[in-house]
Amino acid sequence: MSRPLIYAANWKMHLGPAAARGFIERFQALTRPEEGRRLWFFPPAVSIAAVCEALDGRADAAVGAQNVHWEAKGAFTGELSLPLVTEVGARIALVGHSERRHLYGETDEQVGRKVGAVLKAGLTPLVCVGETLAERDAGRTEQVVVRQVDAFAERVRDWEPVVIAYEPVWAIGTGKTATPDDAAQVHQLIRFQLGRHGVDRRVPILYGGSVNQGNVLALLAREELDGVLVGGASLDPDGWAELVGLRG
Ligand code: PEP
């Protein structure tokens, strides 16, 4: 069997409950569970329950929240807590996506708190790290990614549920993708840094940033990649079914 791979779909602010249900019904008709392949869906929070229902307990699939607060309850208007998203079926939480970091000013400190809270709640954190174009051009990719990893690593006691996504900010939604070599190099760096934190298991590291049907095979040909996190190319059920079905 080839190595296990995770295909994560980040729908961002698209697909309300009716559209999300329609997506999953079509996707269900096009695909069957495959050994070693995990399918993760991150719908908008209002569609989490609809996606869970439409997946109907499908064993290879799981649903996640795109963002959570670290507090379990309280006066945090507009925020969602882990108990709330868990109640509607989320089992994973995306943490520190670059749009949260850069559009909403989420700090390394907040990302660390969220990771700690997700683990405490018994969910899987999918933690995103990645440099901006300016940071890359300034030769600071390594420094930034290491800082982002360090900021949440200190909150983790048990690494078993943790999954990381390397998403260079300049590649998200831009049509520019890191080359397989560039991606693999940063994945190696992240793994090396995890080793410095005493992590002795293979934490899955996904790549994200303009992944599509045309480039996914070349990326996944690098064994440093344990899957992909996909925005734009995950919004259409036929295209997503095709993408997750491509195996080298
Ligand atoms: C993302 O949202 O995490 C992402 C990688 O988006 P896109 O695939 O559209 O670049």
Tab-separated table of C-alpha atoms and ligand atoms in Angstrom:
chain	number	residue	atom	x	y	z
A	1	MET	CA	0.000	0.000	0.000
A	2	SER	CA	1.195	3.519	-0.732
A	3	ARG	CA	1.661	5.865	2.245
A	4	PRO	CA	-1.450	7.305	3.916
A	5	LEU	CA	-2.530	10.686	2.559
A	6	ILE	CA	-4.879	13.359	3.882
A	7	TYR	CA	-6.875	15.497	1.450
A	8	ALA	CA	-8.291	18.508	3.285
A	9	ALA	CA	-10.857	20.820	1.677
A	10	ASN	CA	-11.036	24.364	3.060
A	11	TRP	CA	-14.235	25.905	1.770
A	12	LYS	CA	-13.613	29.251	3.466
A	13	MET	CA	-16.742	31.470	3.167
A	14	HIS	CA	-18.428	29.332	0.489
A	15	LEU	CA	-21.194	26.697	0.458
A	16	GLY	CA	-24.028	27.261	2.900
A	17	PRO	CA	-25.944	24.267	4.311
A	18	ALA	CA	-28.025	23.521	1.179
A	19	ALA	CA	-25.077	23.861	-1.229
A	20	ALA	CA	-22.810	21.918	1.121
A	21	ARG	CA	-25.307	19.051	1.345
A	22	GLY	CA	-25.590	19.024	-2.457
A	23	PHE	CA	-21.792	18.952	-2.760
A	24	ILE	CA	-21.453	15.966	-0.440
A	25	GLU	CA	-24.271	14.029	-2.101
A	26	ARG	CA	-22.598	14.444	-5.492
A	27	PHE	CA	-19.164	13.645	-4.031
A	28	GLN	CA	-20.551	10.523	-2.349
A	29	ALA	CA	-21.915	9.361	-5.711
A	30	LEU	CA	-18.499	9.841	-7.349
A	31	THR	CA	-16.152	8.300	-4.779
A	32	ARG	CA	-15.666	5.284	-2.547
A	33	PRO	CA	-13.466	5.021	0.557
A	34	GLU	CA	-9.919	3.997	-0.319
A	35	GLU	CA	-7.433	2.458	2.047
A	36	GLY	CA	-4.905	4.978	3.300
A	37	ARG	CA	-6.848	8.003	2.084
A	38	ARG	CA	-8.468	10.410	4.547
A	39	LEU	CA	-10.880	13.110	3.406
A	40	TRP	CA	-11.283	16.171	5.610
A	41	PHE	CA	-13.874	18.890	5.012
A	42	PHE	CA	-13.773	22.381	6.521
A	43	PRO	CA	-17.107	23.985	5.632
A	44	PRO	CA	-18.268	27.322	7.006
A	45	ALA	CA	-19.453	26.705	10.582
A	46	VAL	CA	-23.130	26.982	9.619
A	47	SER	CA	-22.685	24.015	7.238
A	48	ILE	CA	-20.810	21.636	9.557
A	49	ALA	CA	-23.971	19.789	10.642
A	50	ALA	CA	-25.247	19.483	7.048
A	51	VAL	CA	-21.920	18.063	5.851
A	52	CYS	CA	-21.800	15.550	8.732
A	53	GLU	CA	-25.341	14.445	7.983
A	54	ALA	CA	-24.714	14.066	4.252
A	55	LEU	CA	-21.502	12.099	4.867
A	56	ASP	CA	-23.682	9.671	6.820
A	57	GLY	CA	-20.868	8.245	8.933
A	58	ARG	CA	-18.538	7.665	5.967
A	59	ALA	CA	-15.522	6.029	7.590
A	60	ASP	CA	-12.769	7.777	5.617
A	61	ALA	CA	-14.144	11.287	6.134
A	62	ALA	CA	-14.110	13.848	8.944
A	63	VAL	CA	-15.414	17.369	9.302
A	64	GLY	CA	-13.676	20.312	10.909
A	65	ALA	CA	-14.165	23.928	11.963
A	66	GLN	CA	-12.186	26.623	10.144
A	67	ASN	CA	-11.534	28.500	13.362
A	68	VAL	CA	-12.262	28.138	17.088
A	69	HIS	CA	-11.765	30.218	20.218
A	70	TRP	CA	-9.567	28.856	22.980
A	71	GLU	CA	-12.159	29.570	25.691
A	72	ALA	CA	-14.975	27.056	26.133
A	73	LYS	CA	-17.600	29.757	26.664
A	74	GLY	CA	-18.007	33.412	27.486
A	75	ALA	CA	-18.645	36.889	26.142
A	76	PHE	CA	-16.856	36.578	22.784
A	77	THR	CA	-19.341	37.872	20.225
A	78	GLY	CA	-18.977	36.216	16.850
A	79	GLU	CA	-16.615	33.493	18.053
A	80	LEU	CA	-17.191	29.730	18.187
A	81	SER	CA	-16.062	27.475	20.988
A	82	LEU	CA	-14.855	23.894	20.817
A	83	PRO	CA	-17.932	22.555	22.684
A	84	LEU	CA	-20.171	24.333	20.138
A	85	VAL	CA	-18.462	22.978	17.017
A	86	THR	CA	-18.091	19.533	18.594
A	87	GLU	CA	-21.824	19.420	19.292
A	88	VAL	CA	-22.585	19.815	15.567
A	89	GLY	CA	-20.069	17.165	14.512
A	90	ALA	CA	-16.637	18.760	14.073
A	91	ARG	CA	-13.743	16.487	14.994
A	92	ILE	CA	-10.918	18.648	13.641
A	93	ALA	CA	-10.093	22.345	13.918
A	94	LEU	CA	-8.036	24.393	11.512
A	95	VAL	CA	-5.760	26.662	13.534
A	96	GLY	CA	-3.652	29.595	12.388
A	97	HIS	CA	-4.705	29.619	8.746
A	98	SER	CA	-2.836	32.469	7.046
A	99	GLU	CA	-6.103	34.327	6.422
A	100	ARG	CA	-6.708	34.328	10.187
A	101	ARG	CA	-3.136	35.375	10.897
A	102	HIS	CA	-2.873	38.079	8.258
A	103	LEU	CA	-6.414	39.418	7.796
A	104	TYR	CA	-7.456	39.194	11.449
A	105	GLY	CA	-4.147	39.640	13.223
A	106	GLU	CA	-4.053	36.227	14.888
A	107	THR	CA	-0.758	35.970	16.744
A	108	ASP	CA	1.573	33.037	17.376
A	109	GLU	CA	0.502	33.258	21.016
A	110	GLN	CA	-3.185	32.904	20.090
A	111	VAL	CA	-2.422	30.046	17.710
A	112	GLY	CA	-0.609	28.293	20.564
A	113	ARG	CA	-3.564	28.761	22.908
A	114	LYS	CA	-5.956	27.440	20.293
A	115	VAL	CA	-3.834	24.358	19.664
A	116	GLY	CA	-3.753	23.679	23.414
A	117	ALA	CA	-7.539	24.079	23.653
A	118	VAL	CA	-8.229	21.844	20.631
A	119	LEU	CA	-6.105	19.066	22.116
A	120	LYS	CA	-7.706	19.455	25.529
A	121	ALA	CA	-11.126	19.135	23.884
A	122	GLY	CA	-10.038	15.878	22.268
A	123	LEU	CA	-10.103	17.141	18.679
A	124	THR	CA	-7.408	17.103	16.010
A	125	PRO	CA	-5.677	20.424	15.340
A	126	LEU	CA	-4.591	21.099	11.755
A	127	VAL	CA	-2.068	23.851	12.408
A	128	CYS	CA	-1.005	26.086	9.528
A	129	VAL	CA	2.400	27.705	9.204
A	130	GLY	CA	4.016	29.559	6.328
A	131	GLU	CA	5.930	32.637	5.299
A	132	THR	CA	4.790	35.712	3.355
A	133	LEU	CA	6.368	36.700	0.051
A	134	ALA	CA	8.302	39.522	1.716
A	135	GLU	CA	9.654	37.083	4.295
A	136	ARG	CA	10.614	34.615	1.599
A	137	ASP	CA	12.301	37.294	-0.512
A	138	ALA	CA	14.214	38.428	2.558
A	139	GLY	CA	15.505	34.871	3.049
A	140	ARG	CA	13.539	34.491	6.275
A	141	THR	CA	11.389	31.444	5.443
A	142	GLU	CA	13.260	29.178	7.838
A	143	GLN	CA	13.213	31.691	10.685
A	144	VAL	CA	9.470	32.376	10.328
A	145	VAL	CA	8.405	28.754	10.034
A	146	VAL	CA	10.577	27.703	12.973
A	147	ARG	CA	9.134	30.534	15.095
A	148	GLN	CA	5.567	29.493	14.196
A	149	VAL	CA	6.270	25.829	15.008
A	150	ASP	CA	7.953	26.703	18.317
A	151	ALA	CA	4.991	28.891	19.332
A	152	PHE	CA	2.561	25.979	19.428
A	153	ALA	CA	4.929	23.050	20.032
A	154	GLU	CA	5.388	24.060	23.650
A	155	ARG	CA	1.636	23.578	24.202
A	156	VAL	CA	1.601	20.001	22.938
A	157	ARG	CA	2.087	17.050	25.294
A	158	ASP	CA	0.674	14.339	23.045
A	159	TRP	CA	1.568	14.686	19.356
A	160	GLU	CA	-0.572	11.774	18.216
A	161	PRO	CA	-3.544	13.870	17.016
A	162	VAL	CA	-1.517	16.797	15.637
A	163	VAL	CA	-1.337	17.521	11.903
A	164	ILE	CA	0.555	20.460	10.387
A	165	ALA	CA	0.017	22.260	7.078
A	166	TYR	CA	2.818	24.180	5.419
A	167	GLU	CA	1.109	26.931	3.451
A	168	PRO	CA	3.351	29.632	2.014
A	169	VAL	CA	1.148	32.737	2.179
A	170	TRP	CA	2.198	33.860	-1.306
A	171	ALA	CA	0.842	30.615	-2.771
A	172	ILE	CA	-2.641	30.725	-1.226
A	173	GLY	CA	-5.344	31.649	-3.699
A	174	THR	CA	-2.782	33.176	-6.058
A	175	GLY	CA	-2.307	30.410	-8.591
A	176	LYS	CA	1.399	30.282	-7.609
A	177	THR	CA	2.497	26.992	-6.109
A	178	ALA	CA	5.716	26.149	-4.350
A	179	THR	CA	7.736	23.720	-6.438
A	180	PRO	CA	7.724	20.179	-5.082
A	181	ASP	CA	11.387	20.674	-4.113
A	182	ASP	CA	10.685	23.929	-2.253
A	183	ALA	CA	7.743	22.402	-0.423
A	184	ALA	CA	9.718	19.267	0.464
A	185	GLN	CA	12.588	21.363	1.802
A	186	VAL	CA	10.331	23.281	4.206
A	187	HIS	CA	8.600	20.055	5.245
A	188	GLN	CA	12.031	18.650	6.131
A	189	LEU	CA	12.787	21.782	8.106
A	190	ILE	CA	9.522	21.461	10.056
A	191	ARG	CA	10.244	17.817	10.791
A	192	PHE	CA	13.742	18.677	11.954
A	193	GLN	CA	12.310	21.338	14.256
A	194	LEU	CA	9.769	18.862	15.652
A	195	GLY	CA	12.713	16.587	16.409
A	196	ARG	CA	14.259	19.398	18.452
A	197	HIS	CA	11.061	19.398	20.500
A	198	GLY	CA	11.573	15.694	21.132
A	199	VAL	CA	8.804	14.577	18.770
A	200	ASP	CA	9.630	11.029	17.805
A	201	ARG	CA	6.577	10.168	15.724
A	202	ARG	CA	5.786	11.040	12.116
A	203	VAL	CA	3.446	14.018	12.488
A	204	PRO	CA	1.639	14.354	9.129
A	205	ILE	CA	2.599	17.537	7.273
A	206	LEU	CA	0.298	18.668	4.465
A	207	TYR	CA	1.154	21.186	1.761
A	208	GLY	CA	-1.263	23.961	0.796
A	209	GLY	CA	-1.211	26.791	-1.716
A	210	SER	CA	-2.951	26.716	-5.115
A	211	VAL	CA	-2.984	22.921	-5.279
A	212	ASN	CA	-5.128	21.662	-8.162
A	213	GLN	CA	-5.677	18.612	-10.372
A	214	GLY	CA	-2.744	19.642	-12.538
A	215	ASN	CA	-0.053	19.908	-9.861
A	216	VAL	CA	-1.163	17.575	-7.064
A	217	LEU	CA	0.629	14.496	-8.396
A	218	ALA	CA	4.003	16.219	-8.717
A	219	LEU	CA	3.658	17.552	-5.157
A	220	LEU	CA	2.571	14.239	-3.658
A	221	ALA	CA	5.397	12.470	-5.489
A	222	ARG	CA	7.603	13.926	-2.737
A	223	GLU	CA	7.422	11.613	0.210
A	224	GLU	CA	7.927	14.550	2.598
A	225	LEU	CA	4.300	15.509	1.869
A	226	ASP	CA	1.565	13.617	3.728
A	227	GLY	CA	-1.315	15.234	1.904
A	228	VAL	CA	-2.699	18.544	0.746
A	229	LEU	CA	-4.859	21.373	2.088
A	230	VAL	CA	-6.866	22.869	-0.751
A	231	GLY	CA	-9.065	25.940	-1.037
A	232	GLY	CA	-10.226	26.958	-4.517
A	233	ALA	CA	-9.917	23.536	-6.144
A	234	SER	CA	-12.063	21.920	-3.428
A	235	LEU	CA	-15.223	23.920	-4.132
A	236	ASP	CA	-16.620	21.810	-6.939
A	237	PRO	CA	-17.571	18.189	-6.160
A	238	ASP	CA	-16.555	16.783	-9.544
A	239	GLY	CA	-13.180	18.514	-9.485
A	240	TRP	CA	-12.554	17.539	-5.854
A	241	ALA	CA	-13.501	13.926	-6.536
A	242	GLU	CA	-11.073	13.920	-9.447
A	243	LEU	CA	-8.269	15.497	-7.388
A	244	VAL	CA	-8.553	13.049	-4.496
A	245	GLY	CA	-8.671	10.173	-6.962
A	246	LEU	CA	-5.340	11.030	-8.583
A	247	ARG	CA	-2.630	8.759	-7.147
A	248	GLY	CA	0.814	8.504	-8.634
B	1	PEP	C1	-6.192	27.350	1.673
B	1	PEP	O1	-7.250	27.938	1.800
B	1	PEP	O2	-5.661	26.844	2.665
B	1	PEP	C2	-5.587	27.275	0.339
B	1	PEP	C3	-4.448	26.640	0.213
B	1	PEP	O3	-6.268	27.879	-0.688
B	1	PEP	P1	-5.947	27.690	-2.265
B	1	PEP	O4	-5.879	26.210	-2.525
B	1	PEP	O5	-7.113	28.344	-2.955
B	1	PEP	O6	-4.638	28.364	-2.535
